[in-house]
Amino acid sequence: MNDSSLISEVCTDEILNNVARKVQISQRITNEEAIYLYEHGSLGFLGSLANLIRERKHGDKTYFNRNFHIEPTNICVYSCSFCSYSRLIKKREEGWEYTDEQIMDIVRTYDNKEVTEVHIVGGVLPQYDLKFYTDLFKKIKAHRPELHIKALTPVEFHYIFKKAKMSYEEGMKAILDSGVDSLPGGGAEMFDEEIREKIAGGKCSSDEWLRIHEIWHELGKRSNATMLYGHIETFAHRVDHMDRLRQLQDKTKGFQTFIPLKFRNKDNEMSHLPESSIVEDLRNYAIARIYLDNFDHIKAYWPMLGRHNAQLALQFGVDDIDGTIDDSTKIYSMAGSEEQSPSLNTEELVQLIKTVNRKAIERDSIYNELKDYTDVVFDNAKALRYYSLPIN
Ligand code: V47
Ligand code: SF4
């Protein structure tokens, strides 16, 4: 008897049984079934199904990369109510605004480090226009051609293309030609229009977010998708969000990874809302894994979730925990994450994965496998920080 027939044996709920059967034969679940899973699926039930899918797709492999972030500014023309990091233009003095040379200085600090990716995203400001960014990306490529540039979201693209009086098609072609390799998943928030207006009013619409990713995929390039959950949305809104992604993915196959982002409530306009529990977070990862049958990867972003919760998520459908980060992002530390200076060296990330009996695989930004760490033994006492199970 395999895992999922066992699930069917012990579960007496007809709808849950049917979902288990569908998972067993790799059949897609409906939106109604996904909502039902949110309402009635126990953590154990969801975890077993999600893990079955995860192991069918990737076995024990758990992916990570060596990356750093650059956040050119935290001043922003928008004021999303979940954002703890941005400062409005009228409070400019409280934030930072890097010039292109300052950004290049940051890139140069990594010259002797074995990073493979830079992730660039920040606030939206008039001086960071299309020319600023395309010149910057060209400079980064000229300086370090092999460094993968994962940069900007439809929120920035919509703003800078409008200012440049360019269509999305023309704009994305210019972005491609300037050296951007892939798009991160940010700015998606929650696609339901009413919720989006309340938490992220004024920035690009859901259709615009999806259209920009579609154009990027049509150019033959890859991107990620996020979902900001655990605030004022309902389970039906989460399923609607994933439904729109699943439909676009059927069309383009350009998404690589889905990244659920748990709302963190420190110092923002929604601080009065409680944060979701870890049980709810794990259920959410599991349902995402079950629902998004056409996404290869589900990522737990450890600077947001915390490293130990990210380890747990590896049993609930997650196969990727992002990268080394090198303390280069402020978005989540400012929003209250327990990771106040997010940075893990390769060794620490590998041990984090191995101590929960998964296989650590370093990947590049489009999931080519760079190194399997199964037989690599580190001689370093720091690894003991993560010691909870025997290290293979
Ligand atoms: O779009 C901002 C979210 C996103 C909060 O593609 C918050 O590999 C929770 O998209 N609580 C930006 N979430 C980060 C992002 C990302 C991160 C890591 C990897 C990738 C990838 C993409 O962060 C924003 C927004 O949804 N966010 N503030 C907050 N208080
Ligand atoms: Fe600006 Fe992005 Fe923060 Fe919204 S989430 S206020 S667009 S930096």
Short mmCIF file of C-alpha atoms and ligand atoms in Angstrom, two decimals:
data_model
loop_
_atom_site.label_atom_id
_atom_site.label_comp_id
_atom_site.label_asym_id
_atom_site.label_seq_id
_atom_site.Cartn_x
_atom_site.Cartn_y
_atom_site.Cartn_z
CA MET A 1 0.00 0.00 0.00
CA ASN A 2 1.45 3.39 -0.89
CA ASP A 3 1.13 6.58 1.13
CA SER A 4 -1.98 7.98 -0.47
CA SER A 5 -4.05 4.80 -0.37
CA LEU A 6 -3.23 4.77 3.32
CA ILE A 7 -4.64 8.29 3.51
CA SER A 8 -7.85 7.12 1.83
CA GLU A 9 -8.14 4.22 4.28
CA VAL A 10 -8.04 6.41 7.36
CA CYS A 11 -10.10 9.33 6.08
CA THR A 12 -13.86 9.02 6.15
CA ASP A 13 -14.66 12.36 4.49
CA GLU A 14 -15.81 11.74 0.89
CA ILE A 15 -14.39 14.99 -0.55
CA LEU A 16 -11.04 14.57 1.17
CA ASN A 17 -10.95 10.96 -0.01
CA ASN A 18 -11.57 12.10 -3.54
CA VAL A 19 -8.74 14.64 -3.32
CA ALA A 20 -6.43 11.89 -2.05
CA ARG A 21 -7.46 9.70 -4.99
CA LYS A 22 -6.78 12.54 -7.42
CA VAL A 23 -3.35 13.14 -5.95
CA GLN A 24 -2.62 9.45 -6.24
CA ILE A 25 -3.33 9.47 -9.99
CA SER A 26 -1.81 12.95 -10.54
CA GLN A 27 -5.13 14.53 -11.37
CA ARG A 28 -5.78 18.24 -10.92
CA ILE A 29 -8.03 19.35 -8.03
CA THR A 30 -10.80 21.92 -8.47
CA ASN A 31 -11.10 25.32 -6.81
CA GLU A 32 -13.98 24.04 -4.68
CA GLU A 33 -11.85 21.14 -3.49
CA ALA A 34 -8.98 23.50 -2.67
CA ILE A 35 -11.29 25.68 -0.57
CA TYR A 36 -12.54 22.54 1.13
CA LEU A 37 -8.95 21.56 1.92
CA TYR A 38 -8.39 24.96 3.56
CA GLU A 39 -11.57 24.53 5.60
CA HIS A 40 -11.35 20.85 6.53
CA GLY A 41 -7.95 19.34 5.74
CA SER A 42 -5.93 18.47 8.82
CA LEU A 43 -2.25 19.30 8.89
CA GLY A 44 -1.34 15.60 8.80
CA PHE A 45 -3.62 14.84 5.86
CA LEU A 46 -2.46 17.81 3.78
CA GLY A 47 1.18 17.23 4.66
CA SER A 48 1.05 13.58 3.57
CA LEU A 49 -0.44 14.45 0.19
CA ALA A 50 1.86 17.42 -0.40
CA ASN A 51 4.90 15.37 0.55
CA LEU A 52 3.85 12.63 -1.83
CA ILE A 53 3.78 15.15 -4.69
CA ARG A 54 7.02 16.79 -3.58
CA GLU A 55 8.83 13.44 -3.45
CA ARG A 56 7.31 12.34 -6.75
CA LYS A 57 8.70 15.48 -8.38
CA HIS A 58 12.03 15.86 -6.55
CA GLY A 59 12.64 12.94 -4.19
CA ASP A 60 14.56 14.29 -1.21
CA LYS A 61 16.23 17.05 -3.20
CA THR A 62 16.04 20.48 -1.61
CA TYR A 63 17.31 23.39 -3.63
CA PHE A 64 19.14 26.52 -2.55
CA ASN A 65 21.33 29.08 -4.24
CA ARG A 66 24.04 31.60 -3.38
CA ASN A 67 22.55 35.01 -3.77
CA PHE A 68 22.39 38.54 -2.45
CA HIS A 69 19.84 41.29 -2.68
CA ILE A 70 20.13 44.95 -3.60
CA GLU A 71 17.31 47.25 -2.53
CA PRO A 72 18.08 50.53 -4.35
CA THR A 73 15.68 52.52 -2.17
CA ASN A 74 13.01 52.12 0.47
CA ILE A 75 11.30 55.39 -0.45
CA CYS A 76 8.15 54.74 -2.44
CA VAL A 77 5.37 56.61 -4.18
CA TYR A 78 2.96 53.90 -3.01
CA SER A 79 1.93 53.11 0.52
CA CYS A 80 0.85 49.47 0.71
CA SER A 81 -0.71 48.84 4.09
CA PHE A 82 1.34 45.68 4.76
CA CYS A 83 4.69 47.31 3.99
CA SER A 84 6.91 48.02 6.99
CA TYR A 85 9.88 48.89 4.93
CA SER A 86 8.91 51.78 2.71
CA ARG A 87 8.89 55.46 3.61
CA LEU A 88 6.76 57.95 1.71
CA ILE A 89 8.55 60.67 -0.21
CA LYS A 90 7.60 63.23 2.45
CA LYS A 91 9.66 61.23 4.97
CA ARG A 92 12.59 60.85 2.58
CA GLU A 93 15.18 61.57 5.23
CA GLU A 94 14.27 58.33 7.05
CA GLY A 95 15.19 56.12 4.10
CA TRP A 96 17.97 55.40 1.62
CA GLU A 97 18.30 56.12 -2.09
CA TYR A 98 21.37 54.62 -3.75
CA THR A 99 22.91 56.05 -6.90
CA ASP A 100 23.94 53.72 -9.70
CA GLU A 101 27.56 54.01 -8.54
CA GLN A 102 26.60 53.06 -4.97
CA ILE A 103 24.75 50.06 -6.36
CA MET A 104 27.81 49.09 -8.42
CA ASP A 105 29.90 49.39 -5.24
CA ILE A 106 27.62 46.82 -3.62
CA VAL A 107 27.98 44.53 -6.65
CA ARG A 108 31.78 44.91 -6.44
CA THR A 109 31.84 43.87 -2.77
CA TYR A 110 30.88 40.39 -4.04
CA ASP A 111 33.70 40.18 -6.58
CA ASN A 112 35.55 37.50 -4.68
CA LYS A 113 32.50 35.68 -3.41
CA GLU A 114 30.92 32.67 -5.05
CA VAL A 115 27.46 34.12 -5.56
CA THR A 116 25.45 33.25 -8.66
CA GLU A 117 22.50 35.63 -8.43
CA VAL A 118 21.64 39.21 -7.51
CA HIS A 119 18.00 39.95 -6.66
CA ILE A 120 17.16 43.62 -7.20
CA VAL A 121 13.90 45.13 -6.02
CA GLY A 122 12.89 48.11 -3.93
CA GLY A 123 10.60 51.11 -3.64
CA VAL A 124 9.21 52.98 -6.64
CA LEU A 125 10.52 56.50 -7.29
CA PRO A 126 10.57 58.79 -10.34
CA GLN A 127 14.37 58.95 -10.61
CA TYR A 128 14.56 55.16 -10.93
CA ASP A 129 13.21 55.23 -14.47
CA LEU A 130 13.68 52.89 -17.41
CA LYS A 131 17.00 54.46 -18.40
CA PHE A 132 18.35 54.27 -14.85
CA TYR A 133 17.58 50.57 -14.60
CA THR A 134 18.62 49.53 -18.11
CA ASP A 135 21.95 51.38 -17.73
CA LEU A 136 22.44 49.76 -14.34
CA PHE A 137 21.74 46.23 -15.60
CA LYS A 138 24.12 46.75 -18.53
CA LYS A 139 26.84 47.90 -16.11
CA ILE A 140 26.34 44.89 -13.87
CA LYS A 141 26.52 42.53 -16.86
CA ALA A 142 29.64 44.27 -18.17
CA HIS A 143 31.26 43.92 -14.75
CA ARG A 144 30.25 40.31 -14.04
CA PRO A 145 28.60 38.66 -17.07
CA GLU A 146 27.86 35.32 -15.40
CA LEU A 147 25.97 36.87 -12.45
CA HIS A 148 22.26 36.12 -12.95
CA ILE A 149 20.17 39.29 -12.60
CA LYS A 150 16.73 38.63 -11.12
CA ALA A 151 15.17 42.06 -11.03
CA LEU A 152 12.10 44.21 -10.64
CA THR A 153 8.43 43.35 -10.52
CA PRO A 154 5.41 44.43 -12.57
CA VAL A 155 4.92 47.15 -9.95
CA GLU A 156 8.12 48.89 -11.10
CA PHE A 157 7.67 47.89 -14.75
CA HIS A 158 4.16 49.32 -14.99
CA TYR A 159 5.36 52.60 -13.44
CA ILE A 160 8.52 53.03 -15.52
CA PHE A 161 6.98 52.00 -18.84
CA LYS A 162 4.09 54.41 -18.34
CA LYS A 163 6.56 57.20 -17.64
CA ALA A 164 8.59 56.22 -20.73
CA LYS A 165 5.33 56.09 -22.77
CA MET A 166 6.13 52.55 -23.82
CA SER A 167 3.94 49.49 -24.24
CA TYR A 168 4.60 46.54 -21.93
CA GLU A 169 5.89 44.61 -24.94
CA GLU A 170 8.44 47.29 -25.86
CA GLY A 171 9.42 47.80 -22.24
CA MET A 172 10.00 44.14 -21.46
CA LYS A 173 12.10 43.79 -24.61
CA ALA A 174 14.26 46.71 -23.40
CA ILE A 175 14.58 45.04 -19.99
CA LEU A 176 15.60 41.77 -21.63
CA ASP A 177 18.16 43.51 -23.85
CA SER A 178 19.68 45.28 -20.85
CA GLY A 179 20.65 41.97 -19.24
CA VAL A 180 17.86 40.94 -16.87
CA ASP A 181 17.74 37.15 -16.74
CA SER A 182 14.59 36.45 -14.75
CA LEU A 183 11.85 38.15 -12.75
CA PRO A 184 11.26 37.65 -9.03
CA GLY A 185 7.73 36.92 -7.87
CA GLY A 186 7.03 40.10 -5.91
CA GLY A 187 4.19 42.57 -6.22
CA ALA A 188 1.54 39.88 -6.72
CA GLU A 189 0.10 40.35 -3.20
CA MET A 190 -3.50 39.13 -3.54
CA PHE A 191 -5.12 39.22 -6.99
CA ASP A 192 -8.71 39.67 -5.84
CA GLU A 193 -9.42 43.26 -6.93
CA GLU A 194 -11.22 44.33 -3.77
CA ILE A 195 -8.52 43.01 -1.45
CA ARG A 196 -5.78 44.38 -3.69
CA GLU A 197 -7.32 47.85 -3.64
CA LYS A 198 -7.41 47.74 0.18
CA ILE A 199 -3.86 46.56 0.79
CA ALA A 200 -1.96 47.76 -2.29
CA GLY A 201 -4.13 50.45 -3.84
CA GLY A 202 -2.75 52.40 -6.80
CA LYS A 203 -0.08 50.01 -7.93
CA CYS A 204 -0.37 47.76 -10.99
CA SER A 205 -3.57 45.75 -11.20
CA SER A 206 -3.73 41.97 -11.03
CA ASP A 207 -4.34 41.72 -14.78
CA GLU A 208 -1.34 43.97 -15.40
CA TRP A 209 0.85 41.86 -13.10
CA LEU A 210 -0.17 38.71 -14.95
CA ARG A 211 0.16 40.31 -18.40
CA ILE A 212 3.73 41.49 -17.74
CA HIS A 213 4.76 37.99 -16.65
CA GLU A 214 3.01 36.56 -19.72
CA ILE A 215 4.96 38.86 -22.04
CA TRP A 216 8.19 37.93 -20.27
CA HIS A 217 7.41 34.24 -20.72
CA GLU A 218 6.62 34.86 -24.41
CA LEU A 219 10.14 36.27 -24.69
CA GLY A 220 11.34 32.83 -23.61
CA LYS A 221 12.26 33.84 -20.05
CA ARG A 222 11.32 32.52 -16.61
CA SER A 223 9.83 34.13 -13.52
CA ASN A 224 8.47 33.40 -10.04
CA ALA A 225 5.14 34.15 -8.40
CA THR A 226 4.31 35.06 -4.80
CA MET A 227 1.15 35.30 -2.74
CA LEU A 228 0.97 37.52 0.33
CA TYR A 229 -1.43 35.72 2.68
CA GLY A 230 -2.65 35.80 6.26
CA HIS A 231 -4.14 39.32 6.46
CA ILE A 232 -7.69 40.27 5.42
CA GLU A 233 -8.22 37.69 2.68
CA THR A 234 -10.41 34.58 2.81
CA PHE A 235 -9.49 31.06 1.74
CA ALA A 236 -11.49 31.63 -1.46
CA HIS A 237 -9.26 34.62 -2.26
CA ARG A 238 -6.15 32.47 -1.89
CA VAL A 239 -7.57 29.85 -4.23
CA ASP A 240 -8.61 32.54 -6.73
CA HIS A 241 -5.03 33.89 -6.62
CA MET A 242 -3.54 30.47 -7.31
CA ASP A 243 -6.19 29.78 -9.95
CA ARG A 244 -5.10 32.82 -11.97
CA LEU A 245 -1.49 31.65 -11.73
CA ARG A 246 -2.35 28.07 -12.66
CA GLN A 247 -4.25 29.28 -15.73
CA LEU A 248 -1.39 31.47 -16.93
CA GLN A 249 1.07 28.66 -16.29
CA ASP A 250 -1.03 26.32 -18.47
CA LYS A 251 -0.62 28.87 -21.24
CA THR A 252 3.07 29.83 -20.93
CA LYS A 253 4.84 27.32 -18.64
CA GLY A 254 7.12 30.21 -17.68
CA PHE A 255 6.78 30.16 -13.89
CA GLN A 256 9.42 28.27 -11.99
CA THR A 257 8.50 28.67 -8.35
CA PHE A 258 5.53 29.62 -6.22
CA ILE A 259 6.43 31.47 -3.01
CA PRO A 260 3.74 31.94 -0.37
CA LEU A 261 4.69 34.98 1.75
CA LYS A 262 3.28 35.07 5.25
CA PHE A 263 2.10 38.53 6.30
CA ARG A 264 4.39 39.86 9.05
CA ASN A 265 2.77 42.53 11.17
CA LYS A 266 5.44 44.71 12.75
CA ASP A 267 5.31 48.49 12.17
CA ASN A 268 2.83 48.67 9.33
CA GLU A 269 -0.74 49.83 8.85
CA MET A 270 -2.07 46.32 9.44
CA SER A 271 -0.15 45.74 12.67
CA HIS A 272 -3.44 45.21 14.51
CA LEU A 273 -3.94 41.94 12.63
CA PRO A 274 -2.50 38.81 14.20
CA GLU A 275 -0.02 36.77 12.17
CA SER A 276 -0.96 33.32 10.92
CA SER A 277 0.17 30.38 13.05
CA ILE A 278 2.88 28.01 11.86
CA VAL A 279 0.20 25.32 11.50
CA GLU A 280 -1.72 27.57 9.10
CA ASP A 281 1.51 28.37 7.23
CA LEU A 282 2.30 24.69 6.76
CA ARG A 283 -1.27 23.92 5.67
CA ASN A 284 -0.97 26.73 3.15
CA TYR A 285 2.31 25.38 1.69
CA ALA A 286 0.76 21.94 1.45
CA ILE A 287 -2.40 23.16 -0.32
CA ALA A 288 -0.29 25.21 -2.73
CA ARG A 289 1.72 22.07 -3.55
CA ILE A 290 -1.45 20.04 -4.11
CA TYR A 291 -3.27 22.73 -6.13
CA LEU A 292 -0.46 24.04 -8.35
CA ASP A 293 0.17 20.84 -10.24
CA ASN A 294 1.87 22.72 -13.10
CA PHE A 295 4.47 24.49 -10.92
CA ASP A 296 7.74 22.62 -10.53
CA HIS A 297 8.79 24.24 -7.27
CA ILE A 298 7.35 25.60 -4.02
CA LYS A 299 9.68 27.85 -2.06
CA ALA A 300 9.79 28.63 1.66
CA TYR A 301 11.64 31.91 1.88
CA TRP A 302 13.57 31.47 5.11
CA PRO A 303 14.25 35.17 5.89
CA MET A 304 10.47 35.63 6.08
CA LEU A 305 9.51 32.34 7.76
CA GLY A 306 12.53 31.80 9.96
CA ARG A 307 15.10 29.10 9.31
CA HIS A 308 13.60 26.44 11.57
CA ASN A 309 10.11 26.85 10.19
CA ALA A 310 11.61 26.61 6.70
CA GLN A 311 13.05 23.23 7.75
CA LEU A 312 9.58 22.12 8.82
CA ALA A 313 8.09 23.28 5.52
CA LEU A 314 10.29 20.72 3.72
CA GLN A 315 7.81 18.06 4.93
CA PHE A 316 4.82 20.01 3.60
CA GLY A 317 5.44 20.27 -0.13
CA VAL A 318 8.36 22.70 -0.16
CA ASP A 319 11.49 21.80 -2.12
CA ASP A 320 13.37 25.14 -2.19
CA ILE A 321 14.49 27.45 0.59
CA ASP A 322 16.05 30.28 -1.46
CA GLY A 323 19.59 31.34 -0.73
CA THR A 324 22.46 32.56 1.36
CA ILE A 325 21.16 36.21 1.29
CA ASP A 326 24.19 37.66 3.11
CA ASP A 327 22.13 40.05 5.23
CA SER A 328 21.29 42.08 2.14
CA THR A 329 17.53 42.50 2.47
CA LYS A 330 15.57 44.58 4.96
CA ILE A 331 11.98 43.83 3.86
CA TYR A 332 11.34 41.11 6.44
CA SER A 333 13.57 42.16 9.31
CA MET A 334 11.70 45.49 9.32
CA ALA A 335 8.37 43.64 9.26
CA GLY A 336 9.20 41.63 12.39
CA SER A 337 10.74 38.40 11.16
CA GLU A 338 12.81 36.52 13.72
CA GLU A 339 15.63 36.67 11.15
CA GLN A 340 16.91 40.15 11.95
CA SER A 341 20.15 39.84 9.95
CA PRO A 342 19.37 37.11 7.43
CA SER A 343 22.56 35.44 6.33
CA LEU A 344 23.55 31.78 6.06
CA ASN A 345 26.73 30.57 4.50
CA THR A 346 26.61 27.58 2.17
CA GLU A 347 27.70 25.25 4.91
CA GLU A 348 24.95 26.41 7.24
CA LEU A 349 22.28 26.13 4.55
CA VAL A 350 23.44 22.64 3.67
CA GLN A 351 23.34 21.56 7.31
CA LEU A 352 19.91 23.11 7.73
CA ILE A 353 18.68 20.85 4.91
CA LYS A 354 20.61 17.75 5.93
CA THR A 355 19.48 17.80 9.54
CA VAL A 356 15.93 17.15 8.38
CA ASN A 357 17.15 14.29 6.23
CA ARG A 358 16.82 15.96 2.86
CA LYS A 359 19.38 16.17 0.06
CA ALA A 360 21.00 19.60 -0.30
CA ILE A 361 21.35 20.64 -3.93
CA GLU A 362 22.86 23.95 -4.92
CA ARG A 363 21.06 25.24 -7.99
CA ASP A 364 21.44 28.16 -10.34
CA SER A 365 18.59 30.61 -10.86
CA ILE A 366 16.82 28.45 -13.44
CA TYR A 367 17.19 25.23 -11.44
CA ASN A 368 20.16 23.68 -13.16
CA GLU A 369 21.82 21.58 -10.47
CA LEU A 370 25.28 22.93 -9.64
CA LYS A 371 26.31 20.70 -6.77
CA ASP A 372 24.95 17.78 -4.77
CA TYR A 373 26.16 18.08 -1.16
CA THR A 374 25.14 14.56 -0.11
CA ASP A 375 28.70 13.35 0.33
CA VAL A 376 30.21 16.64 1.43
CA VAL A 377 31.13 16.59 5.09
CA PHE A 378 31.89 19.92 6.68
CA ASP A 379 34.38 20.15 9.46
CA ASN A 380 32.82 23.02 11.31
CA ALA A 381 31.29 23.28 14.75
CA LYS A 382 28.83 25.93 13.54
CA ALA A 383 26.87 23.16 11.90
CA LEU A 384 25.91 21.97 15.37
CA ARG A 385 23.55 24.94 15.63
CA TYR A 386 21.16 22.97 13.43
CA TYR A 387 21.80 19.57 14.90
CA SER A 388 18.49 17.89 15.59
CA LEU A 389 18.71 14.60 13.66
CA PRO A 390 21.71 12.51 12.68
CA ILE A 391 23.62 14.20 9.86
CA ASN A 392 24.19 11.85 6.91
O1 V47 B 1 5.72 41.93 -3.01
C1 V47 B 1 6.32 43.11 1.88
C2 V47 B 1 6.11 41.06 0.42
C3 V47 B 1 7.34 40.96 -1.49
C4 V47 B 1 5.60 42.29 3.76
O2 V47 B 1 11.02 35.60 -6.50
C5 V47 B 1 5.63 41.28 2.80
O3 V47 B 1 12.54 34.40 -5.53
C6 V47 B 1 4.86 39.79 4.37
O4 V47 B 1 8.64 39.04 -3.73
N1 V47 B 1 4.80 40.73 5.34
C7 V47 B 1 8.74 41.17 -2.02
N2 V47 B 1 5.26 40.03 3.11
C8 V47 B 1 9.62 39.96 -1.78
C9 V47 B 1 9.49 38.94 -2.88
C10 V47 B 1 10.40 37.77 -2.94
C11 V47 B 1 11.11 37.39 -1.82
C12 V47 B 1 11.98 36.31 -1.92
C13 V47 B 1 12.17 35.63 -3.10
C14 V47 B 1 11.46 36.03 -4.22
C15 V47 B 1 11.68 35.30 -5.50
C16 V47 B 1 10.56 37.10 -4.15
O5 V47 B 1 7.42 40.94 -0.07
C17 V47 B 1 6.31 42.02 -1.75
C18 V47 B 1 5.29 41.71 -0.68
O6 V47 B 1 4.38 40.74 -1.12
N3 V47 B 1 6.06 41.82 1.66
N4 V47 B 1 6.06 43.42 3.18
C19 V47 B 1 5.15 41.99 5.09
N5 V47 B 1 5.06 42.91 6.04
FE1 SF4 B 2 6.25 50.45 -2.23
FE2 SF4 B 2 6.58 47.85 -2.65
FE3 SF4 B 2 6.32 48.76 -0.13
FE4 SF4 B 2 4.20 48.78 -1.79
S1 SF4 B 2 5.30 46.93 -1.04
S2 SF4 B 2 4.88 50.49 -0.45
S3 SF4 B 2 5.17 49.20 -3.75
S4 SF4 B 2 8.00 49.21 -1.51
#
